[in-house]
Coordinates of C-alpha atoms in Angstrom, one line a residue:
Chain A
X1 CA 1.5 4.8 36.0
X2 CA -2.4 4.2 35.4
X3 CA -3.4 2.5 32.8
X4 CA -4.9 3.4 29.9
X5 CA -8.2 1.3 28.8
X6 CA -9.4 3.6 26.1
X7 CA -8.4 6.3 23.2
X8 CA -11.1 8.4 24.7
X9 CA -8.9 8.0 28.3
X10 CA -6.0 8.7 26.5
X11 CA -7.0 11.8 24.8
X12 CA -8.5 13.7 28.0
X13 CA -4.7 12.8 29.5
X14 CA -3.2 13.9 25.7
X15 CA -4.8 17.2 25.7
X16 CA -3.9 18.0 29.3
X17 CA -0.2 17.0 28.6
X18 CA 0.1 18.7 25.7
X19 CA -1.7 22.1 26.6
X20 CA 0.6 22.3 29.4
X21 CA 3.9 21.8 27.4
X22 CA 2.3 24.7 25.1
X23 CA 1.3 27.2 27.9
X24 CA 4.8 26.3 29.5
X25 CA 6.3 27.5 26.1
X26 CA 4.2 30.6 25.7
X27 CA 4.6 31.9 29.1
X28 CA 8.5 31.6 28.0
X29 CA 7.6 34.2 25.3
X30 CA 5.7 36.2 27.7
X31 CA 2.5 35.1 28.3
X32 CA 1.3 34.9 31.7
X33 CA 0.7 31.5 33.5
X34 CA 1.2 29.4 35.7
X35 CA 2.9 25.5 35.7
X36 CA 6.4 24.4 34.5
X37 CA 8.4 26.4 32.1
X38 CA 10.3 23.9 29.8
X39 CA 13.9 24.7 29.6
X40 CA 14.4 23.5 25.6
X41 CA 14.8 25.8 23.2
X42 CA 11.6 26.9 21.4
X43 CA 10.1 27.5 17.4
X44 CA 7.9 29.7 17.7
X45 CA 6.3 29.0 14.1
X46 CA 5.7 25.6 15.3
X47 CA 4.7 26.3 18.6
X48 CA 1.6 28.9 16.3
X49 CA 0.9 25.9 14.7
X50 CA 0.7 23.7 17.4
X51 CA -1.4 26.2 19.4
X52 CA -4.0 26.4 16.3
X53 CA -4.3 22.8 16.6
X54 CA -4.5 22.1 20.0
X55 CA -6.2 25.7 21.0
X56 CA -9.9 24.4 20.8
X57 CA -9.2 22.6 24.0
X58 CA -8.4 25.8 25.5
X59 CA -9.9 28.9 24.7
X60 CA -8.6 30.9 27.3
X61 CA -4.8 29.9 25.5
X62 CA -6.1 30.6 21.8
X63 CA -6.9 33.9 23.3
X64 CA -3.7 35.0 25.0
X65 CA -1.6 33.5 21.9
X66 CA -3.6 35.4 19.6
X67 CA -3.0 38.7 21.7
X68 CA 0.7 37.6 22.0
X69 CA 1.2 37.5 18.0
X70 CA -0.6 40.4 17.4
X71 CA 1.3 42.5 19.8
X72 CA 5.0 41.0 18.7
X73 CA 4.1 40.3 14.8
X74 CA 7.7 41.4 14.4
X75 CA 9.3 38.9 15.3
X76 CA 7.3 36.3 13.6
X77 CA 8.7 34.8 10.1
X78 CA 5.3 34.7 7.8
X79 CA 6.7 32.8 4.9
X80 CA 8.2 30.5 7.2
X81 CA 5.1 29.7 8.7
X82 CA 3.2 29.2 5.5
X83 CA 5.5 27.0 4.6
X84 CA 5.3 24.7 7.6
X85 CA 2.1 25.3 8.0
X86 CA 1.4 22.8 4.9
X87 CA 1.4 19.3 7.1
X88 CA -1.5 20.9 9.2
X89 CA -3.8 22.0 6.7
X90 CA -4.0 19.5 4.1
X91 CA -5.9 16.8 4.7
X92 CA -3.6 14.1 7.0
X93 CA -3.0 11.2 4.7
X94 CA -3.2 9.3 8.0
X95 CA -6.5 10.8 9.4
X96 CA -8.0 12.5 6.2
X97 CA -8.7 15.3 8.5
X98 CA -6.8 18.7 8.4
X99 CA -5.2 19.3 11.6
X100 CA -6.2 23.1 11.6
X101 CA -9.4 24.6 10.1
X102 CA -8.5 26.1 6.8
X103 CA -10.4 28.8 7.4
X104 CA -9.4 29.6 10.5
X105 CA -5.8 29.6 9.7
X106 CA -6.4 31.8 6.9
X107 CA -8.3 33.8 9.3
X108 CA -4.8 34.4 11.3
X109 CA -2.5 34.9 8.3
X110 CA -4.7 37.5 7.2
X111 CA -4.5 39.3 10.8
X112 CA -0.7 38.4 10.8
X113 CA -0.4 39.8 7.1
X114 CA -2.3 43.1 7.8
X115 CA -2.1 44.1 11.5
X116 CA 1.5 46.2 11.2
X117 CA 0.6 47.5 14.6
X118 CA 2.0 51.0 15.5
X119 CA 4.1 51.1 18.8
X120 CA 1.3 53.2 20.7
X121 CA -1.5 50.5 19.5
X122 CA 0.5 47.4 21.0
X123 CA 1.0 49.3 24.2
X124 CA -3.0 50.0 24.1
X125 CA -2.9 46.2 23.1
X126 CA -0.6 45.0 25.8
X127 CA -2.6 47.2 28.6
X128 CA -6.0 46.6 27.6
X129 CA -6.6 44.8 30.4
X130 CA -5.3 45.4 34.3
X131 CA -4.6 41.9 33.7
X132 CA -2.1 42.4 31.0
X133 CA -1.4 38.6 29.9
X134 CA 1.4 39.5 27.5
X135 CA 4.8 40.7 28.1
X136 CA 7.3 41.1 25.4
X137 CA 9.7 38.2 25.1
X138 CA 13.0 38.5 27.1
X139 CA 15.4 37.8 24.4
X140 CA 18.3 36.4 26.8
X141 CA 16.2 33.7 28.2
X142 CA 18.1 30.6 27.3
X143 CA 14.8 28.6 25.6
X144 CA 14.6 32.0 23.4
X145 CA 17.7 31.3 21.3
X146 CA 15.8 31.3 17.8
X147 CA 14.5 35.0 19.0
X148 CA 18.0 36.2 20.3
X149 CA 19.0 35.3 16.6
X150 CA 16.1 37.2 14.9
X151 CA 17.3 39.8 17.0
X152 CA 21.1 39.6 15.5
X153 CA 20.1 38.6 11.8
X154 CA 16.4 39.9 11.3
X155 CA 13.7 37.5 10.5
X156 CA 14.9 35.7 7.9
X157 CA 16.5 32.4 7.2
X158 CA 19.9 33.2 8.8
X159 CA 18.7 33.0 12.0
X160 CA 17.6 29.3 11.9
X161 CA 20.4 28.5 9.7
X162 CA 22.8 29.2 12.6
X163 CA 20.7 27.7 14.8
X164 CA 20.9 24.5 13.0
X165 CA 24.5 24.7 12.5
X166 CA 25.1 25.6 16.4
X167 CA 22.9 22.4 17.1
X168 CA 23.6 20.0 14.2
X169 CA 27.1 20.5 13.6
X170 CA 27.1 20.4 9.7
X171 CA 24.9 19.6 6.9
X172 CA 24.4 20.3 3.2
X173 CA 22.4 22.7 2.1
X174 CA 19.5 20.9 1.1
X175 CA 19.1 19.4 4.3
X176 CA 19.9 22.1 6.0
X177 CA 16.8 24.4 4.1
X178 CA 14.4 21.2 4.8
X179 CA 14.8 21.0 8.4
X180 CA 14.4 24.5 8.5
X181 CA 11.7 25.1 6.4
X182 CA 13.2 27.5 3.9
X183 CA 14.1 27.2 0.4
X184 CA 17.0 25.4 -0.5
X185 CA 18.7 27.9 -2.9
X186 CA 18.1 30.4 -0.2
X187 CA 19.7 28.7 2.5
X188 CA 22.4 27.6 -0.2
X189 CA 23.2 31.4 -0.9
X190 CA 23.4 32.3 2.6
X191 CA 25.9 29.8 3.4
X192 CA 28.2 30.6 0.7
X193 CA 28.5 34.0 1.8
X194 CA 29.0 32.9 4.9
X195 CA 31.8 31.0 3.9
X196 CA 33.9 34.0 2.0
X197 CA 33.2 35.6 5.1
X198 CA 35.0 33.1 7.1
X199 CA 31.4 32.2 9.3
X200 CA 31.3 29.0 8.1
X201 CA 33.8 26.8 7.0
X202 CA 32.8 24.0 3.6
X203 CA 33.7 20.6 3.4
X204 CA 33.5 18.4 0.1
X205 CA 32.8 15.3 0.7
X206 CA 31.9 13.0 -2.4
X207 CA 28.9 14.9 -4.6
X208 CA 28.3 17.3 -1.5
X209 CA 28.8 20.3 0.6
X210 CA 29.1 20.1 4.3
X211 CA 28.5 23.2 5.9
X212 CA 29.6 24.1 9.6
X213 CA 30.3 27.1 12.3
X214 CA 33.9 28.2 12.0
X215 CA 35.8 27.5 15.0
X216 CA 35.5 30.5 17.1
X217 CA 32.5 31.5 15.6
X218 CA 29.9 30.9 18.2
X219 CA 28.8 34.1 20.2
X220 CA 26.3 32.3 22.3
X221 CA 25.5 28.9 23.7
X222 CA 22.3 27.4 22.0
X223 CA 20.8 24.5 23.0
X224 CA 19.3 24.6 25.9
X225 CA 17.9 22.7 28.3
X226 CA 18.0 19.2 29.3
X227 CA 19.3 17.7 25.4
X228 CA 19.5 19.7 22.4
X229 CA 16.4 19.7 20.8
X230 CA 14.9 22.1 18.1
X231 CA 12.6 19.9 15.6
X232 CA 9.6 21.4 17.0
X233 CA 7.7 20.9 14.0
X234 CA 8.0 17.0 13.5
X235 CA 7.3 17.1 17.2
X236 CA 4.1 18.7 17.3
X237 CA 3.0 17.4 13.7
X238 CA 3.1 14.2 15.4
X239 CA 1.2 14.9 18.8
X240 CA -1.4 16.7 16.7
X241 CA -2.1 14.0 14.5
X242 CA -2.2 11.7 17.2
X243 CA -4.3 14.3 20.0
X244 CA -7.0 14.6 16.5
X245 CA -7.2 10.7 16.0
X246 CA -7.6 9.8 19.5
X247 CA -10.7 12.7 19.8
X248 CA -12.5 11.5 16.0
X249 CA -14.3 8.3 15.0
X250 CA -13.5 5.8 14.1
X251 CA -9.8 6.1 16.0
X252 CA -11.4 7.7 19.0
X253 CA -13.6 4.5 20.0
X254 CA -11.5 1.7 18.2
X255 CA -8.7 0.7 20.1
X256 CA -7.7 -1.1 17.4
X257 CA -7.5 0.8 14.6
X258 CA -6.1 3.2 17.1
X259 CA -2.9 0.8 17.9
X260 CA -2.7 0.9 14.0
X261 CA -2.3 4.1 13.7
X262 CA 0.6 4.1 16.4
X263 CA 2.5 1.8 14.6
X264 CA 2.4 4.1 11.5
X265 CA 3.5 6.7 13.6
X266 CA 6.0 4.7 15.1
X267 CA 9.2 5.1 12.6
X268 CA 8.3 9.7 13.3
X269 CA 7.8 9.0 17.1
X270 CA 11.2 6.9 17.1
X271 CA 12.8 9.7 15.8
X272 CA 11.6 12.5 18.1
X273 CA 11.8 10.2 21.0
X274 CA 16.0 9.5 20.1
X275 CA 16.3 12.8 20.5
X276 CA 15.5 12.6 24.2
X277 CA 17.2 9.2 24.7
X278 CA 14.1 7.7 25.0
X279 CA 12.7 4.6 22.8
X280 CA 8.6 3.4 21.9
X281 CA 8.4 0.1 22.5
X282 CA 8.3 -2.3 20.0
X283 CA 5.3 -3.0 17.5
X284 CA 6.7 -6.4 16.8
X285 CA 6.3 -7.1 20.3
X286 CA 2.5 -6.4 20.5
X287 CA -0.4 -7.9 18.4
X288 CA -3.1 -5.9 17.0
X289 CA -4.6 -3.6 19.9
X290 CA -2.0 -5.0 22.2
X291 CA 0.3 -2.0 20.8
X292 CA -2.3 0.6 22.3
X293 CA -1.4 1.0 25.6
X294 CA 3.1 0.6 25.1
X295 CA 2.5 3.4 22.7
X296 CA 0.3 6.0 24.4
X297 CA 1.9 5.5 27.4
X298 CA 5.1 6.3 26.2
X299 CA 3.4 9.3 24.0
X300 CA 2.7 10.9 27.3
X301 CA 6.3 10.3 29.2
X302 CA 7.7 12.1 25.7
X303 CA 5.4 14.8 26.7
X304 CA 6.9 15.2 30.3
X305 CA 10.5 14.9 29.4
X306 CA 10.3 17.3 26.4
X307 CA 8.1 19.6 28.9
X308 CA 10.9 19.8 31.6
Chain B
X1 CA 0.0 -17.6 12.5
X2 CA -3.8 -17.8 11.9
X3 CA -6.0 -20.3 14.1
X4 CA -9.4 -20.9 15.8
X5 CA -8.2 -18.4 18.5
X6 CA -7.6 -15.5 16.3
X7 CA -9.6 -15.4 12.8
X8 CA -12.4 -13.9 14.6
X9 CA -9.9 -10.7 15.9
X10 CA -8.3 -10.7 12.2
X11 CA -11.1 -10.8 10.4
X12 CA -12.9 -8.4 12.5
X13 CA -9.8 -6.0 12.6
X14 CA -10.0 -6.4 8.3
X15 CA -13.6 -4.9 8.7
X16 CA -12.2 -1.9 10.5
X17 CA -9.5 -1.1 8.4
X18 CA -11.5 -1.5 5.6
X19 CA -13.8 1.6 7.0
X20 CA -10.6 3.3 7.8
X21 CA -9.7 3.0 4.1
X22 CA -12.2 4.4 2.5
X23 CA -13.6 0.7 1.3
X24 CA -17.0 -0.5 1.1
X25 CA -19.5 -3.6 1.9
X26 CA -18.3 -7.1 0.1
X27 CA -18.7 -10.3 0.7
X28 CA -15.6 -13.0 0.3
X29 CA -15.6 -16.4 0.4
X30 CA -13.3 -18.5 1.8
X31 CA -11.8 -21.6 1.5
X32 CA -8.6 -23.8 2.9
X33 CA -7.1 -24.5 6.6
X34 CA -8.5 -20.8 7.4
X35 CA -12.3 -21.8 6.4
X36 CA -11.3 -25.4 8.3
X37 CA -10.3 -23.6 11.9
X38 CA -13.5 -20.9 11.4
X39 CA -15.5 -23.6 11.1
X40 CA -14.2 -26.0 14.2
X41 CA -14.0 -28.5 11.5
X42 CA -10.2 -29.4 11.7
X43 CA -7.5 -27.3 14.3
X44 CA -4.7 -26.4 13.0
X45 CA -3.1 -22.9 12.1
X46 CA -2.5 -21.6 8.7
X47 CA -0.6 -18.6 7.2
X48 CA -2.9 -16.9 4.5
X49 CA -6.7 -17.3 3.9
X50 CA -7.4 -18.2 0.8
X51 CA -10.6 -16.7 -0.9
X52 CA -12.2 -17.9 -4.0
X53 CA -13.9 -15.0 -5.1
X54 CA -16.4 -12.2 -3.6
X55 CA -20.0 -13.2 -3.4
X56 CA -22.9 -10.6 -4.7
X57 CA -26.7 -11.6 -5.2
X58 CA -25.6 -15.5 -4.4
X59 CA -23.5 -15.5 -7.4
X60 CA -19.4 -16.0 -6.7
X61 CA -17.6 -14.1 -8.8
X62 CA -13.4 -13.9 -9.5
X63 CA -11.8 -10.5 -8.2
X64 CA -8.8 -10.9 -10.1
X65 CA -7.0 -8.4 -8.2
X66 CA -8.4 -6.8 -4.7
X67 CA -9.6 -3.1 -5.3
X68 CA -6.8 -0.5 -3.6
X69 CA -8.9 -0.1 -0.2
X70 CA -9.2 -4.0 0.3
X71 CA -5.4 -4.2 -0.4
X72 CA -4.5 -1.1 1.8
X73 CA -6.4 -2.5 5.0
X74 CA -5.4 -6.0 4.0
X75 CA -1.8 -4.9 4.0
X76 CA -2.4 -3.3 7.6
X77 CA -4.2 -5.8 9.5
X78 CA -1.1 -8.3 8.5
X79 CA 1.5 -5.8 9.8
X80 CA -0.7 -5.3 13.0
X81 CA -1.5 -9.2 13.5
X82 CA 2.4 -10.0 12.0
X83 CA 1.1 -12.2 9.2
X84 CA 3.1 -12.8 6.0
X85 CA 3.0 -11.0 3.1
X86 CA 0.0 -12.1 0.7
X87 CA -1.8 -13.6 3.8
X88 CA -5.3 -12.5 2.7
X89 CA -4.7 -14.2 -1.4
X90 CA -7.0 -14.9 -4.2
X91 CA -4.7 -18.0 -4.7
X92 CA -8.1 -20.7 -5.5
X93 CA -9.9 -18.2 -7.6
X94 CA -9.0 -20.7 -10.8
X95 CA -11.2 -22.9 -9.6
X96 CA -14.2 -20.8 -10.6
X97 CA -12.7 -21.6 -14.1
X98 CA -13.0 -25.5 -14.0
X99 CA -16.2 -25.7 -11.6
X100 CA -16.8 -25.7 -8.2
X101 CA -19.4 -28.3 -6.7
X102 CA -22.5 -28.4 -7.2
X103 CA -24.5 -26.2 -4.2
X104 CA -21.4 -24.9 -3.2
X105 CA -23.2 -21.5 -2.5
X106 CA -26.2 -22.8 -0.9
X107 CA -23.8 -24.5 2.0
X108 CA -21.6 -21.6 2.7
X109 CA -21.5 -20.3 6.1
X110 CA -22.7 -16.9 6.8
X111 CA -20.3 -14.8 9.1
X112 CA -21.1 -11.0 9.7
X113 CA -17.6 -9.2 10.8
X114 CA -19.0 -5.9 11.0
X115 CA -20.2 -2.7 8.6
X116 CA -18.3 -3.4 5.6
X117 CA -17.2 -7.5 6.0
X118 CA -18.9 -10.8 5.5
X119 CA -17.3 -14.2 5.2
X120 CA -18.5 -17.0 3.7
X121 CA -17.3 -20.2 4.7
X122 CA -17.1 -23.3 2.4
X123 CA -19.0 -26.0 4.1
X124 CA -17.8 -29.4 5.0
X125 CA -18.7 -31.0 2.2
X126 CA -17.4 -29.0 -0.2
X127 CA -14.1 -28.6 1.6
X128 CA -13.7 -32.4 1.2
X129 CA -14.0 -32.0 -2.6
X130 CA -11.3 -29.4 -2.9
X131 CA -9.0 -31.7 -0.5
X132 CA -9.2 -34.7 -2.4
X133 CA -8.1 -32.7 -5.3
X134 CA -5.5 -30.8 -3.5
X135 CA -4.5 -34.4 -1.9
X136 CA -3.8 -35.5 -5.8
X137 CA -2.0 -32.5 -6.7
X138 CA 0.4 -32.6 -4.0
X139 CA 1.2 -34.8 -0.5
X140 CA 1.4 -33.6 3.2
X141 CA -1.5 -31.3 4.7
X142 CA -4.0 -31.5 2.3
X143 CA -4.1 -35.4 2.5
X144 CA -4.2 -34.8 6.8
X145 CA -6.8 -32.5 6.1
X146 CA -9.4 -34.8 4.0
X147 CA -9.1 -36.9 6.5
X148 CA -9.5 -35.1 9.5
X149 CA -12.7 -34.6 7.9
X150 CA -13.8 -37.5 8.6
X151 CA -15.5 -38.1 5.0
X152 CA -18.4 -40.7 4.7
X153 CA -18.1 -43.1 1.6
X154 CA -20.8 -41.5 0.3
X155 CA -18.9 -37.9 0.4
X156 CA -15.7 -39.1 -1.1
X157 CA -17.5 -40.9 -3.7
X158 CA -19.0 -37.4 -4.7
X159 CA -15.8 -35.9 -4.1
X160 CA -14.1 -38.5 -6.6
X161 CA -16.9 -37.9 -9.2
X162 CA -16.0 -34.1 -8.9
X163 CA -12.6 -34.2 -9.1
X164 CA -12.7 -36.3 -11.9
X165 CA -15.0 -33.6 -14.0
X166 CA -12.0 -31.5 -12.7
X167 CA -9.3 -33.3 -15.0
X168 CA -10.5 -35.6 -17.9
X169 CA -7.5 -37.8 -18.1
X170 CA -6.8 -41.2 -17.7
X171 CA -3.4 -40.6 -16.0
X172 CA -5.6 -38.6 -13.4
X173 CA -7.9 -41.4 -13.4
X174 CA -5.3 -43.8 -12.1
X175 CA -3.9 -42.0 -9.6
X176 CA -7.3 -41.3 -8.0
X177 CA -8.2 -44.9 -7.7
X178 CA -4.5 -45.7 -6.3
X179 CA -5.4 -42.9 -3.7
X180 CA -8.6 -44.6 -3.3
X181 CA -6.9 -47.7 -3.1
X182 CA -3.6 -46.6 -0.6
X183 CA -6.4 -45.3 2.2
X184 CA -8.9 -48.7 1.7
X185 CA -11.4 -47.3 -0.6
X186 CA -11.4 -49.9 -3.0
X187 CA -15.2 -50.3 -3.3
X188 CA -15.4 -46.2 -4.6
X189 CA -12.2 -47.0 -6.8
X190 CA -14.4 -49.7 -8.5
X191 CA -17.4 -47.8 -9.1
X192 CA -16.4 -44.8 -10.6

């Protein structure tokens, strides 16, 4: 493994890392491209978001993304994506820097909000080029599970809400809606139909509800790839924050205040790392800028595992 | 821990953090085993640095409490540099309400850690006033620490006159001159 002297090393091998996980996840969608293409299964509100915040590294990927999402609006949940949307535009209590251009991500809503394309103007959309990039999404490709549920339930809460029970196993309703990113009393409703209709089964357990499948009640196998992993959004929240510090003074030429900001990130990269067996080393183990290198270097193996 | 070895890195890695945090330019002065190490005057470690108040036009000044950006950065540099909690403390600022010694702010040593942070060292001399008094207050480190210092008679003899402006008792008194006394300073004992 080379070593890593400086944030500004770090974030040339960041960006590179990171733009390849997010072209491997759009050419699942449909895009075309080269490079690996990751087996977990993908959010594709996240994965807007993360392309928004990454994308100035890449024109060429802002431009096949945008073409991608106006072509296949459909399947795209709006609200959903405001909602999430919130940890990248407000100003980063870490970095007191937004994450994505407000005005540019008002830009897209507005595109997303008007452009209802007719069927004949995304063909015209799609074929504009001999060079078509965009495809429409395969829905039975394993990694397009969130889709194939769109598909079932329409674009709407349900979809994610059996996703998180197929992964997750059970949870209350609160929980449930906040790892989601929907409201609570909407995700609270749903599963109480859900349960008369024998979907879902409740269990009381002190002050709460536990939700979960119904025995019998899964009609496809989510989850896949490598581990089951769908928390897209704390994911790329994460690698965004840290791909922006490591490319913006004072972060990007303090190694430092840099290490600092890893070990604030440390209790969110613990988590996404457990999901992937995988552990960041220590702070208590390395002083002051000591904790730079440990921590970037295992930002960027999290990268390749959740890319394979 | 803090020593010789490290206050440079901490209090350089302060400066940063205070950028980071939205904080601006101040000056601190510093006293205790921190101020000792900085200095090369006596090497041992310590766990806090004690500051006596923030400096501005020459004048030292109490802080009372440290505004919210000083105690934000101060708060990270100890997590980074695993110091206890309280390590950077305003602990001697009382003693701007009894006195401090005469020049004290004339002696202090400069130290530039960057855009935002300057320390100001309490000299020798004056760090062998506040020993003495610290040595009469309470035994162990203080008492190793005076004398490390290697204090002329001349210096604890000002040192004894200052303390003793520091507490008007006679009880105080005494148990100056027994210190005096104990480590074979008879002849100061006498005069003062």
């Amino acid at each position: 493994m080379d070593t890593i002297r400086s944030p500004k090393d770090f974030s040339r091998a960041l960006s590179e890392k990171l733009l390849e996980l997010l072209w491997g996840q759009w050419s699942i969608l449909g895009i075309a491209s080269y490079g690996r293409k990751p087996a977990l299964l993908i959010d594709l509100e996240a994965l807007i978001l993360a392309t928004e915040a990454a994308g100035n590294a890449d024109q060429r990927l802002m431009a096949s993304s945008r073409q991608w999402l106006m072509s296949f609006r459909e399947w795209i949940n709006l609200s959903r994506l405001k909602r999430m949307s919130r940890g990248f535009i407000l100003g980063d209590p870490l970095i007191k820097t937004p994450l994505i251009q407000k005005t540019k991500w008002e830009g897209l809503l507005d595109d997303l909000d008007s452009k209802q394309l007719e069927d004949s103007e995304k063909s015209a959309l799609i074929n504009k080029r001999n060079d078509s990039v965009v495809t429409p999404p395969q829905l039975k490709k394993p990694s397009l599970g969130q889709l194939y549920l769109r598909g079932v339930f329409g674009v709407n809460a349900r979809a994610e809400i059996y996703l998180y029970l197929s992964l997750e196993a059970k949870g209350n309703s609160t929980r449930i809606a906040r790892e989601i990113h929907y409201d609570q009393r909407n995700v609270y409703r749903i599963l109480e139909r859900w349960t008369e209709a024998g979907l879902v089964v409740r269990e009381s357990r002190l002050k709460e509800n536990l939700y979960s499948l119904a025995p019998n009640q899964r009609f496809r196998e989510l989850g896949a790839g490598v581990f089951p992993y769908w928390h897209w959004n704390d994911f790329f929240l994460l690698f965004a924050r840290i791909s922006a510090a490591s490319s913006i003074p004072p972060w990007a030429e303090d190694a430092y205040l840099f290490s600092s900001l890893c070990r604030d990130l440390y209790p969110l990269a613990s988590i996404v790392a457990s999901s992937a067996k995988m552990s960041f080393p220590d702070p208590d183990l390395h002083v002051g800028q000591e904790y730079f290198e440990p921590f970037a270097q295992a930002l960027l193996a999290v990268l390749d595992r959740f890319g394979e | 821990m803090i020593g010789r070895e490290n206050i440079d890195l901490i209090f350089s890695a302060l400066d940063r953090q205070i950028g980071a945090n939205g904080g601006r330019a101040l000056s601190l002065v510093v006293c205790g085993g921190t101020a000792l190490a900085a200095l090369d005057l006596v090497s041992r470690t310590t766990r806090d640095v004690d500051i006596l108040g923030r400096c501005l036009g020459g004048k030292i000044s109490k802080m009372r409490v440290f505004p919210p950006w000083l105690a934000r950065a101060a708060e990270k540099v100890g997590r980074d540099f695993q110091l206890p909690q309280g390590w950077l403390n305003l602990g001697p600022e009382s003693q701007l309400d009894t006195g401090l010694p005469r020049g004290l702010s004339r002696r202090l040593k400069k130290r530039i850690y960057g855009k935002y942070l300057t320390i100001l060292f309490v000299d020798r001399k004056d760090q062998i006033f506040f020993k003495l008094y610290a040595a009469l207050d309470r035994d162990g480190y203080h008492e190793t620490d005076l004398f490390r210092l290697q204090p002329l008679e001349s210096e604890l003899f000002s040192a004894s006159r200052w303390v003793l402006t520091q507490d008007i008792s006679e009880e105080f008194k005494e148990i100056l001159m027994s210190f005096l006394k104990k480590h074979g300073y008879d002849t100061i004992a006498e005069r003062l």
